[in-house]
Every structure is written in structure tokens, then in C-alpha cells.
Short mmCIF file of C-alpha atoms in Angstrom, two decimals:
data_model
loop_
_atom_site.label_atom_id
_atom_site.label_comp_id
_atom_site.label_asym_id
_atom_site.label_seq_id
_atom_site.Cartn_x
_atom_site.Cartn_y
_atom_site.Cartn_z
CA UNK A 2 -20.45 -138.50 61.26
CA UNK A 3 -18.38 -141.76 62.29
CA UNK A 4 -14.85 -140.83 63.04
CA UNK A 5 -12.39 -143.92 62.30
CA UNK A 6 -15.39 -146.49 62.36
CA UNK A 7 -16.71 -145.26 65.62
CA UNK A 8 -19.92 -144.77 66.74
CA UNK A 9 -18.63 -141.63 68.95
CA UNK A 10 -21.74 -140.73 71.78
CA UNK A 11 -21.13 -137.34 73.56
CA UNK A 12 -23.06 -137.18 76.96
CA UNK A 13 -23.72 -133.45 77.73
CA UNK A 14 -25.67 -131.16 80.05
CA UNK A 15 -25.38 -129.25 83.20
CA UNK A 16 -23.61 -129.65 86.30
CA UNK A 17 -24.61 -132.85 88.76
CA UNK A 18 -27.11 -133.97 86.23
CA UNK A 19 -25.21 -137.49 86.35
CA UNK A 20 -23.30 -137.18 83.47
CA UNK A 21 -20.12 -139.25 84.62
CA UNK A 22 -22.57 -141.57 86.21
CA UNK A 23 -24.49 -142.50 83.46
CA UNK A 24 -20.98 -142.67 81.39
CA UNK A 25 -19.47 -145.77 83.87
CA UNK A 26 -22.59 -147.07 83.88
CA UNK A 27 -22.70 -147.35 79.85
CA UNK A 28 -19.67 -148.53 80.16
CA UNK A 29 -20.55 -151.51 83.00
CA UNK A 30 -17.73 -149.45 85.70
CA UNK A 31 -18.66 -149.21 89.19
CA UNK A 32 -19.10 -146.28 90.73
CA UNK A 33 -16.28 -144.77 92.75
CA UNK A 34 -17.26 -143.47 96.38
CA UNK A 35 -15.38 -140.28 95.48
CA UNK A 36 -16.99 -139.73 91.95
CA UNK A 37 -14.79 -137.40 89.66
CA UNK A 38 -16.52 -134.87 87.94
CA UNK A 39 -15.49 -135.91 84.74
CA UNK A 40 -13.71 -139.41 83.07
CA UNK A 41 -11.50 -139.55 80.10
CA UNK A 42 -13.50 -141.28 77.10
CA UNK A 43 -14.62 -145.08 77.48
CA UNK A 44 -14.83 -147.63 74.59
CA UNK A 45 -17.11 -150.45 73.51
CA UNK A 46 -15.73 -152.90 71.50
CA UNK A 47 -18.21 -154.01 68.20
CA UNK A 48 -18.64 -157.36 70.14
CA UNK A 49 -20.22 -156.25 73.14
CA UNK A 50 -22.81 -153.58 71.19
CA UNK A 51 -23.50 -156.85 68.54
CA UNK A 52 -22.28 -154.18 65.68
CA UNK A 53 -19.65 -154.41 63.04
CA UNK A 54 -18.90 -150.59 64.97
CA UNK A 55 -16.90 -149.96 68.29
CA UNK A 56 -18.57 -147.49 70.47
CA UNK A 57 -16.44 -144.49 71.96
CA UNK A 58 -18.54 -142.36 74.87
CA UNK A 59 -17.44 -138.96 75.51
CA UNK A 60 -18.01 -137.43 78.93
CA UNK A 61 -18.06 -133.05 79.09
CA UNK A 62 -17.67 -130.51 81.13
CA UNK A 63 -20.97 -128.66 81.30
CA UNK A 64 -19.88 -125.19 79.33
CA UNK A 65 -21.67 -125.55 76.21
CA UNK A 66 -19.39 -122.93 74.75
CA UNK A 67 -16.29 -125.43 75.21
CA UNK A 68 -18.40 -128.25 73.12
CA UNK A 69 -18.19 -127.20 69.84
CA UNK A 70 -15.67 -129.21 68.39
CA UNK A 71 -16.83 -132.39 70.39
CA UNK A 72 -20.17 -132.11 68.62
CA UNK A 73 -18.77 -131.72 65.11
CA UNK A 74 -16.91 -134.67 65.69
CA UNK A 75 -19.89 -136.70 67.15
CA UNK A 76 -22.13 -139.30 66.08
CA UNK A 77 -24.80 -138.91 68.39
CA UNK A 78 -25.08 -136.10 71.55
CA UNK A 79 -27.12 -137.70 75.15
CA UNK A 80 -28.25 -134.63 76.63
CA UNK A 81 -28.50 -134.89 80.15
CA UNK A 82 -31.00 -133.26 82.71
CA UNK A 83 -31.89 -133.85 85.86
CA UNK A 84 -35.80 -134.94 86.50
CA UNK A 85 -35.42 -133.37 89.47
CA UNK A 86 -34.47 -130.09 88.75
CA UNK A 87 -36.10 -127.38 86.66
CA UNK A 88 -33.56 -125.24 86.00
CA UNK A 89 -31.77 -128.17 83.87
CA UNK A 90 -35.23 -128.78 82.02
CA UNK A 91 -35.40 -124.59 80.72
CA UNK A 92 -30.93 -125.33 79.70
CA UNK A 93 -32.11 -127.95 76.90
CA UNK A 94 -34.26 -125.54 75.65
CA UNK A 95 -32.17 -122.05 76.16
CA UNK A 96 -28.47 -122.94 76.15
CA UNK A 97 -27.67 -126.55 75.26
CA UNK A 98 -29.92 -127.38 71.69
CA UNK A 99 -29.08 -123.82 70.51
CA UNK A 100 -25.80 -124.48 70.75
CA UNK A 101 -26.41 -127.86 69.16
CA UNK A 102 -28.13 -126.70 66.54
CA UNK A 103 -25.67 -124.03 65.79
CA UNK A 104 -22.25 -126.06 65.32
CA UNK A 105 -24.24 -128.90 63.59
CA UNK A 106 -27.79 -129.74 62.29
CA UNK A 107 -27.30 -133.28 61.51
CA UNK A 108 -26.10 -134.18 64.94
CA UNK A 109 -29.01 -136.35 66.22
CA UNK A 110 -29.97 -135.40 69.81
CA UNK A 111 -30.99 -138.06 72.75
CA UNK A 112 -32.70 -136.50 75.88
CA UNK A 113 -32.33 -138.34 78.83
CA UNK A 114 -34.47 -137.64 81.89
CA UNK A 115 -31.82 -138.78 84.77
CA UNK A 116 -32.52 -139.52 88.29
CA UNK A 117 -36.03 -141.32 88.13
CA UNK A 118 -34.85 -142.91 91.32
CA UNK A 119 -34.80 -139.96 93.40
CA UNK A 120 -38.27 -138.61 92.25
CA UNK A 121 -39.61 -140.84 95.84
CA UNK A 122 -37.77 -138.41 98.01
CA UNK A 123 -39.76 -135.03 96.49
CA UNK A 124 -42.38 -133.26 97.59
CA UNK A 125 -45.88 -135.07 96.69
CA UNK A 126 -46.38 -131.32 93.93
CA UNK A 127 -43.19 -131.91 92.66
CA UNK A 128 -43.69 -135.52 91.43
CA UNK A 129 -47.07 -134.46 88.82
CA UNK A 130 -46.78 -135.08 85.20
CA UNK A 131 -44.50 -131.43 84.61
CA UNK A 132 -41.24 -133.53 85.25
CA UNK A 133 -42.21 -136.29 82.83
CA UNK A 134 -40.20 -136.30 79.93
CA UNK A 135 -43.22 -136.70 77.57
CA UNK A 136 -43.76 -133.46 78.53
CA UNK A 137 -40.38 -131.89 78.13
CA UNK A 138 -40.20 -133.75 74.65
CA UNK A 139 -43.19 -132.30 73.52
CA UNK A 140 -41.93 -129.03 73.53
CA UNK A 141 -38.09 -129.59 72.48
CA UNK A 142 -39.34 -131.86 69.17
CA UNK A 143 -41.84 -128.86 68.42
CA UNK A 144 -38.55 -126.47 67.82
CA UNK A 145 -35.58 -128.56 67.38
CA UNK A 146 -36.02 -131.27 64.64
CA UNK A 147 -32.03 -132.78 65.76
CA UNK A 148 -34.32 -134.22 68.97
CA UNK A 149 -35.10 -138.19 67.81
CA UNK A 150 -36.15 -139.56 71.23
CA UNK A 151 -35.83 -139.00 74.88
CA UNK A 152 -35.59 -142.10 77.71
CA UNK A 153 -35.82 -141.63 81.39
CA UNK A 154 -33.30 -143.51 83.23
CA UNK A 155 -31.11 -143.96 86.95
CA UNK A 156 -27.36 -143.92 85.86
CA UNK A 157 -26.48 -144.59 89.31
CA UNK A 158 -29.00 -147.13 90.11
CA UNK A 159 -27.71 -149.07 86.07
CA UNK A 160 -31.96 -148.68 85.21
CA UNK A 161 -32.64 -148.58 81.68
CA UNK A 162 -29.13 -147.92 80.50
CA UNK A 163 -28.95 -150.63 78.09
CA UNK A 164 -31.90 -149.33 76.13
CA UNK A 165 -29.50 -145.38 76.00
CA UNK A 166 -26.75 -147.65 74.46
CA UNK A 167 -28.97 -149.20 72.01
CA UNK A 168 -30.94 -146.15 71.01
CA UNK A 169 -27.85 -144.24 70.72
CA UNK A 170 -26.54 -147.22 68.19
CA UNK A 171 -29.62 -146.83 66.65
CA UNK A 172 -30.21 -142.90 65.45
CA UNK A 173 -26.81 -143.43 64.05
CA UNK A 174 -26.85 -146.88 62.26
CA UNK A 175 -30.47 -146.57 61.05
CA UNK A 176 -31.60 -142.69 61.35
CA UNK A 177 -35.20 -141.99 61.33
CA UNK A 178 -34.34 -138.09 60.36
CA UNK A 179 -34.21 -139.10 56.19
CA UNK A 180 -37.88 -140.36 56.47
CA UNK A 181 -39.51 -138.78 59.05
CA UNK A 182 -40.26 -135.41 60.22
CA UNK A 183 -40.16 -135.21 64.10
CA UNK A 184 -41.57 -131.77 64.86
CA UNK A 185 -44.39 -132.03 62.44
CA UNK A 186 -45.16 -135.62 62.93
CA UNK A 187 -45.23 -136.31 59.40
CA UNK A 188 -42.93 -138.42 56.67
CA UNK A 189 -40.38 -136.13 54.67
CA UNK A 190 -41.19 -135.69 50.87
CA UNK A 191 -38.41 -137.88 49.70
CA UNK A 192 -39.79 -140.63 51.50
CA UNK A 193 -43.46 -139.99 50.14
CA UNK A 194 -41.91 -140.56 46.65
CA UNK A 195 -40.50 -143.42 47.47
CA UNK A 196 -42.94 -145.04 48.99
CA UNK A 197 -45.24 -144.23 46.09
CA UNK A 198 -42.99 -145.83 43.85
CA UNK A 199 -42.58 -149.00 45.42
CA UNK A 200 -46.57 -148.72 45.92
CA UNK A 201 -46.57 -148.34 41.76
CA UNK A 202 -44.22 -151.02 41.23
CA UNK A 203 -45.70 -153.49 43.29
CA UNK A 204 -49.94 -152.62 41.90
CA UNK A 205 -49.19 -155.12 39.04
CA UNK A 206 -52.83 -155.06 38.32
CA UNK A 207 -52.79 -151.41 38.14
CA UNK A 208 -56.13 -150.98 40.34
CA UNK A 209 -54.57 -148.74 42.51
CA UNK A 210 -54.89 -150.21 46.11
CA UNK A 211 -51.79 -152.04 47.38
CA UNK A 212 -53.31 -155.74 48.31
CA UNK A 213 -51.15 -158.49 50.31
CA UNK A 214 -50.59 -160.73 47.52
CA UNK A 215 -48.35 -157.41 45.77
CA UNK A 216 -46.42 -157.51 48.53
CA UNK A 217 -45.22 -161.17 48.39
CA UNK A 218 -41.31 -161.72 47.70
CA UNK A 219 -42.13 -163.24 44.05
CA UNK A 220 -43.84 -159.61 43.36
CA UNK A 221 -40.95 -157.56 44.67
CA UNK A 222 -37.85 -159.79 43.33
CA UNK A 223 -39.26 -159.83 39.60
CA UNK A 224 -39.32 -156.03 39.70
#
């Protein structure tokens, strides 16, 4: 849902997972030496984002039972964990999608693996592939369908931020939910029927297979 012609982006998750961080640095704010654990809500105007939309981003406390309103009122939740801690890996899956998926299943979900940066400083068994947010995605798409994407990222290092903004933009301006299926890796039915007829509509020999020249923009436009 877009509130008074807002894209509005709620970034949630657990406690130090870098969820004010990544906020300023959406937002192109240094960060403070004394960060605060939470900022009041930050705005993009439609010029910066290159959309006809301004962009409102949402930092939260990390009780998911406080949240409820902000995700009915959202466009988009970033989930937050930390790549370098477990524990905020098993919340998506136990406290923070539930919850999600309970107030609203229409919300579209972001994951984003923070703190890529520090993954250096671990233990050589604690950097394998189990931290990877392939991983982790493979498992959250399989039982929440809300889950569009996930990005790995260093809020406080400004890596790969642009790409959250533009995703973000993205699964709300053009969502992938009405045409494809996520979890089962496979197109919805309404898009199936769609795409047949255009397929129908554009065999104007009626052989059946779809052949470049059906596809020109003569073909189409004298439908």
C-alpha cells in the first residue's frame, strides 16, 4: 500500500543488526560516533530515487509485537539480520516473517544480510557457505511467499546500499508477486493465461509456435 504517494520502506529486525545504520546510510547521513538506537523517519524526495514517488524509510525498535501497525501501513518491510550472528538468522524464520505474515500478506519482504564487512574478523568455520544468504533465502522463500529477494550489504561501510534503495523501489513499483510464484519457482496461473493469449494473438498464421517475425511492433499494434 502507498500512503499519501509514498513509497513507505520499514527496516526491521533484531537488536544491533544495523538497523539505524543502514537507515542514514539510505538516506546519504553520516554516521554519528554516538549512534542512537533508533532515528525518527527519513525522506527521499522523487528526484533523488528518479521516480514520480518520494521515499519515506521507517526505522523500529526490534519488538515485533510493537510493529503491527507500521507494517499495515508499509509499502515494503527490509528485514535486517546480522551475517554474523545466528541467532538473528533462526528470528526471520521464528518471530519476525510470522509476524509479517500475520498482520499482512501482501507486504513484500526484503532480507538483507548486514555486516559483510565484519565476516574478515571470524573464525576461519564461521565464514563457510551457512552464513550466505543464498542459503538463508532458500529456506525463508520455501515457507514465506511475502520474501521477493534478499541482498547482502555493509550499512556502515555505505556497500551495496544503493542497490536496497532500488530494489525496495522496485517490489513496490513493479511487483514480481502477480506473475510469479517465489516458493515454488513457477509463474502464477493468471499469468499463464495471459501469456497464452498474447502467444494466440500474436500466431497470425495459426501454426502454433511463436516465431520472431509475430513478435514485431506491426504484429502487436494491429491487434
Amino acid at each position: 500500500m502507498m500512503e499519501e504517494e509514498k513509497i513507505r520502506v520499514l527496516v526491521a529486525g533484531d537488536r544491533r543488526v544495523g538497523k539505524t545504520s543502514l537507515v542514514l546510510s539510505m538516506v546519504g547521513k553520516e554516521m554519528p560516533r554516538d549512534l542512537p538506537a533508533q532515528v525518527g523517519p527519513q525522506v527521499i524526495s522523487p528526484e533523488v530515487m528518479r521516480s514520480h514517488l518520494a521515499t519515506e524509510i521507517i526505522d523500529s525498535i526490534a519488538d515485533p509485537s510493537e510493529l503491527q501497525d507500521l507494517v499495515r501501513s508499509s509499502s515494503v518491510v527490509v528485514l535486517v539480520y546480522d551475517i554474523t550472528r545466528e541467532e538473528t538468522i533462526e528470528g526471520l524464520h521464528t518471530q519476525w516473517l510470522p509476524m509479517i505474515q500475520s498482520v499482512s500478506k501482501e507486504v513484500p519482504v526484503i532480507i538483507i544480510a548486514n555486516k559483510i564487512d565484519l565476516l574478515d574478523t571470524l573464525e576461519e568455520e564461521d565464514r563457510v557457505d551457512r552464513h550466505r544468504i543464498q542459503r538463508v533465502l532458500r529456506r525463508l522463500l520455501r515457507d514465506f511467499p511475502q520474501v521477493e529477494m534478499g541482498l547482502e550489504c555493509a550499512a556502515a561501510r555505505n556497500k551495496n546500499i544503493p542497490a536496497i534503495l532500488f530494489c525496495a523501489q522496485r517490489v513496490v513499483l513493479h511487483p514480481l508477486g502477480p506473475l510469479y510464484k517465489t516458493n515454488e519457482r513457477e509463474l502464477t496461473e493468471p499469468f499463464k493465461r495471459a501469456l497464452k493469449r498474447i502467444f494466440r494473438i500474436c500466431d497470425k498464421d495459426g501454426n502454433g509456435p511463436v516465431s520472431y517475425t509475430h513478435l514485431t511492433l506491426p504484429t502487436i499494434y494491429s491487434v
